[in-house]
C-alpha cells in the first residue's frame, strides 16, 4: 500500500460539535410577511425568515446563534393579533402568522428605541474610531433619525485604556451584550457580565476591573462583536508614524499570513481576495525600510515545532501531546484556565516574535545595523499579539522583539491616512531574505494550517523528501474540533485541531479525562487568524451573523496561495535553510532556543485573589 | 476568619451541587461575613465554578447584597410609594444631615449605615424606618435625633467601642 494512502485516517465522526442547532428537520409552515406568502421551518425567528425573503429587519443585539435575547428592541414588528409590538429576533414563526415589518407604528417605535439608545451614547462620531463603520450610526441613518428628543442623565465613566490591547469606553456601550455572549458562549472565557442595575448597568468584568486585571485572553472577539466603539483595539498608529519619520530608525515591517487575504475587504474588494502584492506596495509607500512576511518565520516555527514534536515522540523534551503555541490568545487561555498543560505547550515563540528576534540579531548582523535602531512593526490580525509583544520575556534585555503591533484595521487606517489608492497600487514582491515563504507558512493563518504545515515537514523528515507535498484536506474547514490519525515515525499519532477557545476546552477536558493525543493545534479565534480579533469589522454590512462563512472564504484564499507557491514545505524554504546554515545551526540548537523559544506563566482563573490556585 | 470560610464551606457542601442556588448561597455567605467582599465572591466563584463576573453581577444587581462593610446598625428608610407620600424623603434627609452620610454610606465609627429601600410591606405604618430588626412606624423628621440617641446610648452603656469590620478582611485560606 503506498504510504500516502496510509497516512491519513480521519477519526469518525470528524466533528461532533458543529451540527446545526436543530438537527431534526423541522416542519415547514406557511405565513405572511408584509402581505407576501412565505414558507419556512416552524420556529425560526421572524427576523431570520424576513432576511431570507429580502427584508432586513434592523437589529443591534442580535447575533445569529450567539446572542438571541431580544434586548435592544430595535427589531420590533407588528404581529396580527398581538397587542404589543414583538422583537422579531426572538419571535418564532408559526402557521398563519401575519407579520408587518414597516408600518408607521413599527417605524415610530424603532426610532424611539434608537433615540433612547443615542440619548445615552457618547456621540462623538466625527472623532470616533468607528466613524462610518458603526452599527448604531448606520442604524440611525437607516431609520432616518433626524433629532433626539430625549435628554437626561448620561453615563460618565472613565475610559479604560491602560492595557496594551483593548480599550473599553462604557460611555459608548449600548448594553447589547454581544461582547458577553461571544466571550461566554463561543470563547467560554466569561470575562463579562451585566453589573449593577437599571441605568447603572454596565457590561463589564467583575468589579469593573480593567481587562488586564482579569482572566481575559485578549483575543479581541469582543471587539469584533461590538456594534459601536465601546470595545476597540489600543491603537499605536501614531507611534508607527513617528518611527517612520525618524531618520535614525530603521523600520522593518512584517505581515501575518492572513493579512494578504483580508486587507482588501476594507477597500471594497470581495471577501477572500488575495492582495499580497498591493499589501507590499502599500507598506513600501508608507515608508517602511524593509517589507517582510511573518510567513517566513512561520516556516521557521514549523522547523522548530516539527523537531520538537519528533523529539517528544522519541520520549525526549517534554510530555505529549505537544500543544501548538503560535496563538497568543490561546497561550493566555492555557495560562489562566489549564495551567496544568503548560508543560505540553510548544516552547516556540509565535512567528511574529521569532521574526522580531531574528531581525534584531541575524538580519541586523547581515546588514550591519544597530539592533537598538531597528524598529519592528508587526501587522497582525490580532489584539492578543499586542499583549504578547508586551510580555517581558519577549526580547533581550536591550530590546523588545517586536516594538509595535498593528491590527489589519490599523494598517488600513494608515493607508487611508497616507492617501494611497489601494486598489490601484501595483503588485510588488516582499523583500528578501525574510520575505521568502513556503505555502506551508502561509496556511498558518487558517485553522488546521499549523498542524498541516508541521505534519508535512515532520513527515518529510521521517519519510524522506521524495514524498512531496501532501494536502491534508481533513485538517481544513470550519468544524470546531477536527481529529485525525497520522502515520509518523512508524507509529500512528493522534492529531486534534480546535479553533475558538470554547472548542479548545472540549479537547482539553478530554485530555484531562485521560484521552491520549499526540499533537494538538489550538487557535484562540474561531476560524484561526482569518477570524482574528484584529481583522476588518463591517458596521454597515449585514453583521447579524459573525459567520464562519467569511472566515471560510478568507481561509480558502490562503490555501489558493499555498497551491500557487513553488515551495510548499517549510524545510524547503531556501531562506530557512540559509538561516540555519549561517546562523542558527540546527533546529532546537542553543541559538535557536535562546532566540526562538520562550516559557509560560501559570496565571490561574482568578488573578489577584487568594483563592486563585497559582496565587 | 478561617472559621468563617469553613462555615461557608459547609453552606457550599449543602447547596453547591444544585444549580440555581447561587442567591441562597450568597445570602448565607453575607450572614456569615456581614458583607460580600470581592475576596468572598472570588472564593465562591472558585468553589462553585461560576464565573466571577456573573457572581459580581448578581451581587451588584440585588440591593439586599452588600459588597462593602456595613455599620453595626443599618438604618433603612422606606422610599416606597406609601412612605414617600407620607414624607419619608424628609426623614431620609434628616438622617443624612444628622449622621452626615450619603445613601449607602457608613459612619466613620462604624455604628450606622444609612440606606434607602423600596417597600418593606408595612405600608400601614408609613412612613417606616427600620434599624436592623427594629421597626419604627409613623416617624417624623423631628423624631430622628431621638431614635438615633437610643442606639448611641446603648453603645456607651456597653462600654466598649464597636470594632468596625476591616476594609480588607484577612485573605481567604489557601485552596485545598
mmCIF file with all atom_site columns, N, CA, C and O in Angstrom, chain A residues 189-198 204-207 606 608-613, chain B residues 38-39 41-43 45-46 51-54 56-57 60-63 171-173 175:
data_model
loop_
_atom_site.group_PDB
_atom_site.id
_atom_site.type_symbol
_atom_site.label_atom_id
_atom_site.label_alt_id
_atom_site.label_comp_id
_atom_site.label_asym_id
_atom_site.label_entity_id
_atom_site.label_seq_id
_atom_site.pdbx_PDB_ins_code
_atom_site.Cartn_x
_atom_site.Cartn_y
_atom_site.Cartn_z
_atom_site.occupancy
_atom_site.B_iso_or_equiv
_atom_site.pdbx_formal_charge
_atom_site.auth_seq_id
_atom_site.auth_comp_id
_atom_site.auth_asym_id
_atom_site.auth_atom_id
_atom_site.pdbx_PDB_model_num
ATOM 1   N N  . UNK A 1 189 ? -14.757 32.111 27.997 1.00 0.00 ? 189 UNK A N  1
ATOM 2   C CA . UNK A 1 189 ? -13.790 32.763 28.881 1.00 0.00 ? 189 UNK A CA 1
ATOM 3   C C  . UNK A 1 189 ? -14.515 33.493 30.025 1.00 0.00 ? 189 UNK A C  1
ATOM 4   O O  . UNK A 1 189 ? -14.004 33.595 31.126 1.00 0.00 ? 189 UNK A O  1
ATOM 5   N N  . UNK A 1 190 ? -15.700 33.986 29.773 1.00 0.00 ? 190 UNK A N  1
ATOM 6   C CA . UNK A 1 190 ? -16.577 34.560 30.806 1.00 0.00 ? 190 UNK A CA 1
ATOM 7   C C  . UNK A 1 190 ? -15.988 35.783 31.494 1.00 0.00 ? 190 UNK A C  1
ATOM 8   O O  . UNK A 1 190 ? -16.022 35.899 32.719 1.00 0.00 ? 190 UNK A O  1
ATOM 9   N N  . UNK A 1 191 ? -15.450 36.687 30.714 1.00 0.00 ? 191 UNK A N  1
ATOM 10  C CA . UNK A 1 191 ? -14.927 37.926 31.296 1.00 0.00 ? 191 UNK A CA 1
ATOM 11  C C  . UNK A 1 191 ? -16.066 38.862 31.693 1.00 0.00 ? 191 UNK A C  1
ATOM 12  O O  . UNK A 1 191 ? -16.030 39.484 32.750 1.00 0.00 ? 191 UNK A O  1
ATOM 13  N N  . UNK A 1 192 ? -17.073 38.949 30.831 1.00 0.00 ? 192 UNK A N  1
ATOM 14  C CA . UNK A 1 192 ? -18.094 39.982 31.004 1.00 0.00 ? 192 UNK A CA 1
ATOM 15  C C  . UNK A 1 192 ? -19.382 39.433 31.587 1.00 0.00 ? 192 UNK A C  1
ATOM 16  O O  . UNK A 1 192 ? -19.776 38.306 31.306 1.00 0.00 ? 192 UNK A O  1
ATOM 17  N N  . UNK A 1 193 ? -20.051 40.281 32.348 1.00 0.00 ? 193 UNK A N  1
ATOM 18  C CA . UNK A 1 193 ? -21.445 40.030 32.693 1.00 0.00 ? 193 UNK A CA 1
ATOM 19  C C  . UNK A 1 193 ? -22.074 41.377 33.014 1.00 0.00 ? 193 UNK A C  1
ATOM 20  O O  . UNK A 1 193 ? -21.359 42.357 33.215 1.00 0.00 ? 193 UNK A O  1
ATOM 21  N N  . UNK A 1 194 ? -23.396 41.413 33.079 1.00 0.00 ? 194 UNK A N  1
ATOM 22  C CA . UNK A 1 194 ? -24.054 42.673 33.431 1.00 0.00 ? 194 UNK A CA 1
ATOM 23  C C  . UNK A 1 194 ? -23.797 42.948 34.908 1.00 0.00 ? 194 UNK A C  1
ATOM 24  O O  . UNK A 1 194 ? -24.023 42.100 35.757 1.00 0.00 ? 194 UNK A O  1
ATOM 25  N N  . UNK A 1 195 ? -23.291 44.128 35.203 1.00 0.00 ? 195 UNK A N  1
ATOM 26  C CA . UNK A 1 195 ? -23.037 44.535 36.582 1.00 0.00 ? 195 UNK A CA 1
ATOM 27  C C  . UNK A 1 195 ? -23.983 45.675 36.927 1.00 0.00 ? 195 UNK A C  1
ATOM 28  O O  . UNK A 1 195 ? -24.324 46.483 36.070 1.00 0.00 ? 195 UNK A O  1
ATOM 29  N N  . UNK A 1 196 ? -24.372 45.749 38.193 1.00 0.00 ? 196 UNK A N  1
ATOM 30  C CA . UNK A 1 196 ? -25.250 46.808 38.693 1.00 0.00 ? 196 UNK A CA 1
ATOM 31  C C  . UNK A 1 196 ? -26.641 46.684 38.077 1.00 0.00 ? 196 UNK A C  1
ATOM 32  O O  . UNK A 1 196 ? -26.970 45.672 37.452 1.00 0.00 ? 196 UNK A O  1
ATOM 33  N N  . UNK A 1 197 ? -27.419 47.753 38.214 1.00 0.00 ? 197 UNK A N  1
ATOM 34  C CA . UNK A 1 197 ? -28.841 47.621 37.902 1.00 0.00 ? 197 UNK A CA 1
ATOM 35  C C  . UNK A 1 197 ? -29.387 48.903 37.284 1.00 0.00 ? 197 UNK A C  1
ATOM 36  O O  . UNK A 1 197 ? -28.902 49.982 37.582 1.00 0.00 ? 197 UNK A O  1
ATOM 37  N N  . UNK A 1 198 ? -30.393 48.711 36.439 1.00 0.00 ? 198 UNK A N  1
ATOM 38  C CA . UNK A 1 198 ? -31.085 49.860 35.868 1.00 0.00 ? 198 UNK A CA 1
ATOM 39  C C  . UNK A 1 198 ? -30.157 50.721 35.032 1.00 0.00 ? 198 UNK A C  1
ATOM 40  O O  . UNK A 1 198 ? -29.341 50.205 34.264 1.00 0.00 ? 198 UNK A O  1
ATOM 41  N N  . UNK A 1 204 ? -19.542 44.364 31.984 1.00 0.00 ? 204 UNK A N  1
ATOM 42  C CA . UNK A 1 204 ? -18.171 44.596 32.431 1.00 0.00 ? 204 UNK A CA 1
ATOM 43  C C  . UNK A 1 204 ? -17.625 43.379 33.153 1.00 0.00 ? 204 UNK A C  1
ATOM 44  O O  . UNK A 1 204 ? -18.380 42.511 33.594 1.00 0.00 ? 204 UNK A O  1
ATOM 45  N N  . UNK A 1 205 ? -16.307 43.339 33.312 1.00 0.00 ? 205 UNK A N  1
ATOM 46  C CA . UNK A 1 205 ? -15.730 42.328 34.203 1.00 0.00 ? 205 UNK A CA 1
ATOM 47  C C  . UNK A 1 205 ? -16.190 42.589 35.646 1.00 0.00 ? 205 UNK A C  1
ATOM 48  O O  . UNK A 1 205 ? -16.659 43.688 35.960 1.00 0.00 ? 205 UNK A O  1
ATOM 49  N N  . UNK A 1 206 ? -16.030 41.591 36.489 1.00 0.00 ? 206 UNK A N  1
ATOM 50  C CA . UNK A 1 206 ? -16.394 41.749 37.897 1.00 0.00 ? 206 UNK A CA 1
ATOM 51  C C  . UNK A 1 206 ? -15.720 42.999 38.466 1.00 0.00 ? 206 UNK A C  1
ATOM 52  O O  . UNK A 1 206 ? -14.548 43.255 38.199 1.00 0.00 ? 206 UNK A O  1
ATOM 53  N N  . UNK A 1 207 ? -16.480 43.772 39.213 1.00 0.00 ? 207 UNK A N  1
ATOM 54  C CA . UNK A 1 207 ? -15.988 44.983 39.894 1.00 0.00 ? 207 UNK A CA 1
ATOM 55  C C  . UNK A 1 207 ? -15.398 45.994 38.901 1.00 0.00 ? 207 UNK A C  1
ATOM 56  O O  . UNK A 1 207 ? -14.550 46.813 39.260 1.00 0.00 ? 207 UNK A O  1
ATOM 57  N N  . UNK A 1 606 ? -8.503  33.252 38.522 1.00 0.00 ? 606 UNK A N  1
ATOM 58  C CA . UNK A 1 606 ? -8.952  34.367 39.350 1.00 0.00 ? 606 UNK A CA 1
ATOM 59  C C  . UNK A 1 606 ? -7.767  35.222 39.789 1.00 0.00 ? 606 UNK A C  1
ATOM 60  O O  . UNK A 1 606 ? -7.468  35.332 40.985 1.00 0.00 ? 606 UNK A O  1
ATOM 61  N N  . UNK A 1 608 ? -5.277  37.787 41.190 1.00 0.00 ? 608 UNK A N  1
ATOM 62  C CA . UNK A 1 608 ? -5.436  38.840 42.185 1.00 0.00 ? 608 UNK A CA 1
ATOM 63  C C  . UNK A 1 608 ? -6.149  38.393 43.451 1.00 0.00 ? 608 UNK A C  1
ATOM 64  O O  . UNK A 1 608 ? -6.212  39.150 44.410 1.00 0.00 ? 608 UNK A O  1
ATOM 65  N N  . UNK A 1 609 ? -6.685  37.175 43.472 1.00 0.00 ? 609 UNK A N  1
ATOM 66  C CA . UNK A 1 609 ? -7.395  36.714 44.659 1.00 0.00 ? 609 UNK A CA 1
ATOM 67  C C  . UNK A 1 609 ? -6.654  35.561 45.320 1.00 0.00 ? 609 UNK A C  1
ATOM 68  O O  . UNK A 1 609 ? -6.037  34.739 44.656 1.00 0.00 ? 609 UNK A O  1
ATOM 69  N N  . UNK A 1 610 ? -6.778  35.517 46.649 1.00 0.00 ? 610 UNK A N  1
ATOM 70  C CA . UNK A 1 610 ? -6.079  34.478 47.411 1.00 0.00 ? 610 UNK A CA 1
ATOM 71  C C  . UNK A 1 610 ? -6.511  33.088 46.978 1.00 0.00 ? 610 UNK A C  1
ATOM 72  O O  . UNK A 1 610 ? -5.743  32.138 47.051 1.00 0.00 ? 610 UNK A O  1
ATOM 73  N N  . UNK A 1 611 ? -7.745  32.995 46.502 1.00 0.00 ? 611 UNK A N  1
ATOM 74  C CA . UNK A 1 611 ? -8.276  31.679 46.154 1.00 0.00 ? 611 UNK A CA 1
ATOM 75  C C  . UNK A 1 611 ? -7.733  31.176 44.810 1.00 0.00 ? 611 UNK A C  1
ATOM 76  O O  . UNK A 1 611 ? -7.870  30.009 44.477 1.00 0.00 ? 611 UNK A O  1
ATOM 77  N N  . UNK A 1 612 ? -7.088  32.065 44.045 1.00 0.00 ? 612 UNK A N  1
ATOM 78  C CA . UNK A 1 612 ? -6.533  31.656 42.751 1.00 0.00 ? 612 UNK A CA 1
ATOM 79  C C  . UNK A 1 612 ? -5.486  30.573 42.977 1.00 0.00 ? 612 UNK A C  1
ATOM 80  O O  . UNK A 1 612 ? -4.566  30.766 43.763 1.00 0.00 ? 612 UNK A O  1
ATOM 81  N N  . UNK A 1 613 ? -5.618  29.433 42.288 1.00 0.00 ? 613 UNK A N  1
ATOM 82  C CA . UNK A 1 613 ? -4.713  28.317 42.578 1.00 0.00 ? 613 UNK A CA 1
ATOM 83  C C  . UNK A 1 613 ? -3.233  28.635 42.378 1.00 0.00 ? 613 UNK A C  1
ATOM 84  O O  . UNK A 1 613 ? -2.396  27.965 42.961 1.00 0.00 ? 613 UNK A O  1
ATOM 85  N N  . UNK B 2 38  ? -15.126 41.343 47.572 1.00 0.00 ? 38  UNK B N  1
ATOM 86  C CA . UNK B 2 38  ? -14.667 40.715 46.321 1.00 0.00 ? 38  UNK B CA 1
ATOM 87  C C  . UNK B 2 38  ? -13.946 39.390 46.589 1.00 0.00 ? 38  UNK B C  1
ATOM 88  O O  . UNK B 2 38  ? -14.090 38.438 45.823 1.00 0.00 ? 38  UNK B O  1
ATOM 89  N N  . UNK B 2 39  ? -13.221 39.333 47.696 1.00 0.00 ? 39  UNK B N  1
ATOM 90  C CA . UNK B 2 39  ? -12.487 38.101 48.008 1.00 0.00 ? 39  UNK B CA 1
ATOM 91  C C  . UNK B 2 39  ? -13.456 36.939 48.271 1.00 0.00 ? 39  UNK B C  1
ATOM 92  O O  . UNK B 2 39  ? -13.227 35.818 47.809 1.00 0.00 ? 39  UNK B O  1
ATOM 93  N N  . UNK B 2 41  ? -16.491 36.758 47.101 1.00 0.00 ? 41  UNK B N  1
ATOM 94  C CA . UNK B 2 41  ? -17.122 36.441 45.809 1.00 0.00 ? 41  UNK B CA 1
ATOM 95  C C  . UNK B 2 41  ? -16.190 35.590 44.950 1.00 0.00 ? 41  UNK B C  1
ATOM 96  O O  . UNK B 2 41  ? -16.628 34.653 44.287 1.00 0.00 ? 41  UNK B O  1
ATOM 97  N N  . UNK B 2 42  ? -14.900 35.904 44.980 1.00 0.00 ? 42  UNK B N  1
ATOM 98  C CA . UNK B 2 42  ? -13.930 35.104 44.210 1.00 0.00 ? 42  UNK B CA 1
ATOM 99  C C  . UNK B 2 42  ? -13.856 33.683 44.773 1.00 0.00 ? 42  UNK B C  1
ATOM 100 O O  . UNK B 2 42  ? -13.751 32.713 44.024 1.00 0.00 ? 42  UNK B O  1
ATOM 101 N N  . UNK B 2 43  ? -13.925 33.587 46.095 1.00 0.00 ? 43  UNK B N  1
ATOM 102 C CA . UNK B 2 43  ? -13.897 32.269 46.742 1.00 0.00 ? 43  UNK B CA 1
ATOM 103 C C  . UNK B 2 43  ? -15.082 31.424 46.257 1.00 0.00 ? 43  UNK B C  1
ATOM 104 O O  . UNK B 2 43  ? -14.926 30.266 45.885 1.00 0.00 ? 43  UNK B O  1
ATOM 105 N N  . UNK B 2 45  ? -16.737 31.901 43.470 1.00 0.00 ? 45  UNK B N  1
ATOM 106 C CA . UNK B 2 45  ? -16.536 31.622 42.042 1.00 0.00 ? 45  UNK B CA 1
ATOM 107 C C  . UNK B 2 45  ? -15.704 30.364 41.868 1.00 0.00 ? 45  UNK B C  1
ATOM 108 O O  . UNK B 2 45  ? -16.013 29.495 41.051 1.00 0.00 ? 45  UNK B O  1
ATOM 109 N N  . UNK B 2 46  ? -14.640 30.271 42.675 1.00 0.00 ? 46  UNK B N  1
ATOM 110 C CA . UNK B 2 46  ? -13.755 29.111 42.568 1.00 0.00 ? 46  UNK B CA 1
ATOM 111 C C  . UNK B 2 46  ? -14.457 27.839 43.027 1.00 0.00 ? 46  UNK B C  1
ATOM 112 O O  . UNK B 2 46  ? -14.373 26.796 42.385 1.00 0.00 ? 46  UNK B O  1
ATOM 113 N N  . UNK B 2 51  ? -18.523 31.807 36.845 1.00 0.00 ? 51  UNK B N  1
ATOM 114 C CA . UNK B 2 51  ? -17.643 32.950 36.552 1.00 0.00 ? 51  UNK B CA 1
ATOM 115 C C  . UNK B 2 51  ? -17.813 34.072 37.571 1.00 0.00 ? 51  UNK B C  1
ATOM 116 O O  . UNK B 2 51  ? -18.931 34.397 37.975 1.00 0.00 ? 51  UNK B O  1
ATOM 117 N N  . UNK B 2 52  ? -16.694 34.661 37.963 1.00 0.00 ? 52  UNK B N  1
ATOM 118 C CA . UNK B 2 52  ? -16.732 35.750 38.942 1.00 0.00 ? 52  UNK B CA 1
ATOM 119 C C  . UNK B 2 52  ? -17.565 36.918 38.427 1.00 0.00 ? 52  UNK B C  1
ATOM 120 O O  . UNK B 2 52  ? -18.291 37.559 39.195 1.00 0.00 ? 52  UNK B O  1
ATOM 121 N N  . UNK B 2 53  ? -17.487 37.202 37.133 1.00 0.00 ? 53  UNK B N  1
ATOM 122 C CA . UNK B 2 53  ? -18.263 38.315 36.581 1.00 0.00 ? 53  UNK B CA 1
ATOM 123 C C  . UNK B 2 53  ? -19.756 38.093 36.819 1.00 0.00 ? 53  UNK B C  1
ATOM 124 O O  . UNK B 2 53  ? -20.507 39.024 37.083 1.00 0.00 ? 53  UNK B O  1
ATOM 125 N N  . UNK B 2 54  ? -20.175 36.827 36.739 1.00 0.00 ? 54  UNK B N  1
ATOM 126 C CA . UNK B 2 54  ? -21.588 36.511 36.925 1.00 0.00 ? 54  UNK B CA 1
ATOM 127 C C  . UNK B 2 54  ? -21.980 36.692 38.397 1.00 0.00 ? 54  UNK B C  1
ATOM 128 O O  . UNK B 2 54  ? -23.034 37.264 38.709 1.00 0.00 ? 54  UNK B O  1
ATOM 129 N N  . UNK B 2 56  ? -20.474 38.585 40.637 1.00 0.00 ? 56  UNK B N  1
ATOM 130 C CA . UNK B 2 56  ? -20.442 40.021 40.933 1.00 0.00 ? 56  UNK B CA 1
ATOM 131 C C  . UNK B 2 56  ? -21.653 40.712 40.326 1.00 0.00 ? 56  UNK B C  1
ATOM 132 O O  . UNK B 2 56  ? -22.186 41.673 40.893 1.00 0.00 ? 56  UNK B O  1
ATOM 133 N N  . UNK B 2 57  ? -22.107 40.214 39.178 1.00 0.00 ? 57  UNK B N  1
ATOM 134 C CA . UNK B 2 57  ? -23.293 40.774 38.545 1.00 0.00 ? 57  UNK B CA 1
ATOM 135 C C  . UNK B 2 57  ? -24.529 40.577 39.405 1.00 0.00 ? 57  UNK B C  1
ATOM 136 O O  . UNK B 2 57  ? -25.327 41.495 39.593 1.00 0.00 ? 57  UNK B O  1
ATOM 137 N N  . UNK B 2 60  ? -24.262 42.744 42.601 1.00 0.00 ? 60  UNK B N  1
ATOM 138 C CA . UNK B 2 60  ? -24.473 44.177 42.379 1.00 0.00 ? 60  UNK B CA 1
ATOM 139 C C  . UNK B 2 60  ? -25.891 44.479 41.895 1.00 0.00 ? 60  UNK B C  1
ATOM 140 O O  . UNK B 2 60  ? -26.333 45.613 41.918 1.00 0.00 ? 60  UNK B O  1
ATOM 141 N N  . UNK B 2 61  ? -26.619 43.452 41.470 1.00 0.00 ? 61  UNK B N  1
ATOM 142 C CA . UNK B 2 61  ? -27.992 43.667 40.988 1.00 0.00 ? 61  UNK B CA 1
ATOM 143 C C  . UNK B 2 61  ? -28.966 43.806 42.153 1.00 0.00 ? 61  UNK B C  1
ATOM 144 O O  . UNK B 2 61  ? -29.809 44.691 42.172 1.00 0.00 ? 61  UNK B O  1
ATOM 145 N N  . UNK B 2 62  ? -28.842 42.920 43.136 1.00 0.00 ? 62  UNK B N  1
ATOM 146 C CA . UNK B 2 62  ? -29.815 42.902 44.223 1.00 0.00 ? 62  UNK B CA 1
ATOM 147 C C  . UNK B 2 62  ? -29.381 43.807 45.355 1.00 0.00 ? 62  UNK B C  1
ATOM 148 O O  . UNK B 2 62  ? -28.271 43.668 45.881 1.00 0.00 ? 62  UNK B O  1
ATOM 149 N N  . UNK B 2 63  ? -30.286 44.690 45.769 1.00 0.00 ? 63  UNK B N  1
ATOM 150 C CA . UNK B 2 63  ? -29.896 45.642 46.805 1.00 0.00 ? 63  UNK B CA 1
ATOM 151 C C  . UNK B 2 63  ? -29.741 44.970 48.164 1.00 0.00 ? 63  UNK B C  1
ATOM 152 O O  . UNK B 2 63  ? -29.151 45.539 49.071 1.00 0.00 ? 63  UNK B O  1
ATOM 153 N N  . UNK B 2 171 ? -7.173  37.428 54.254 1.00 0.00 ? 171 UNK B N  1
ATOM 154 C CA . UNK B 2 171 ? -7.351  36.753 52.966 1.00 0.00 ? 171 UNK B CA 1
ATOM 155 C C  . UNK B 2 171 ? -7.949  35.362 53.169 1.00 0.00 ? 171 UNK B C  1
ATOM 156 O O  . UNK B 2 171 ? -7.896  34.803 54.252 1.00 0.00 ? 171 UNK B O  1
ATOM 157 N N  . UNK B 2 172 ? -8.484  34.870 52.096 1.00 0.00 ? 172 UNK B N  1
ATOM 158 C CA . UNK B 2 172 ? -9.104  33.554 52.133 1.00 0.00 ? 172 UNK B CA 1
ATOM 159 C C  . UNK B 2 172 ? -8.042  32.491 52.411 1.00 0.00 ? 172 UNK B C  1
ATOM 160 O O  . UNK B 2 172 ? -6.859  32.711 52.146 1.00 0.00 ? 172 UNK B O  1
ATOM 161 N N  . UNK B 2 173 ? -8.470  31.360 52.918 1.00 0.00 ? 173 UNK B N  1
ATOM 162 C CA . UNK B 2 173 ? -7.491  30.292 53.145 1.00 0.00 ? 173 UNK B CA 1
ATOM 163 C C  . UNK B 2 173 ? -6.982  29.784 51.804 1.00 0.00 ? 173 UNK B C  1
ATOM 164 O O  . UNK B 2 173 ? -7.658  29.935 50.796 1.00 0.00 ? 173 UNK B O  1
ATOM 165 N N  . UNK B 2 175 ? -6.336  27.359 48.742 1.00 0.00 ? 175 UNK B N  1
ATOM 166 C CA . UNK B 2 175 ? -7.229  26.322 48.221 1.00 0.00 ? 175 UNK B CA 1
ATOM 167 C C  . UNK B 2 175 ? -6.813  24.945 48.717 1.00 0.00 ? 175 UNK B C  1
ATOM 168 O O  . UNK B 2 175 ? -5.631  24.700 48.915 1.00 0.00 ? 175 UNK B O  1
#
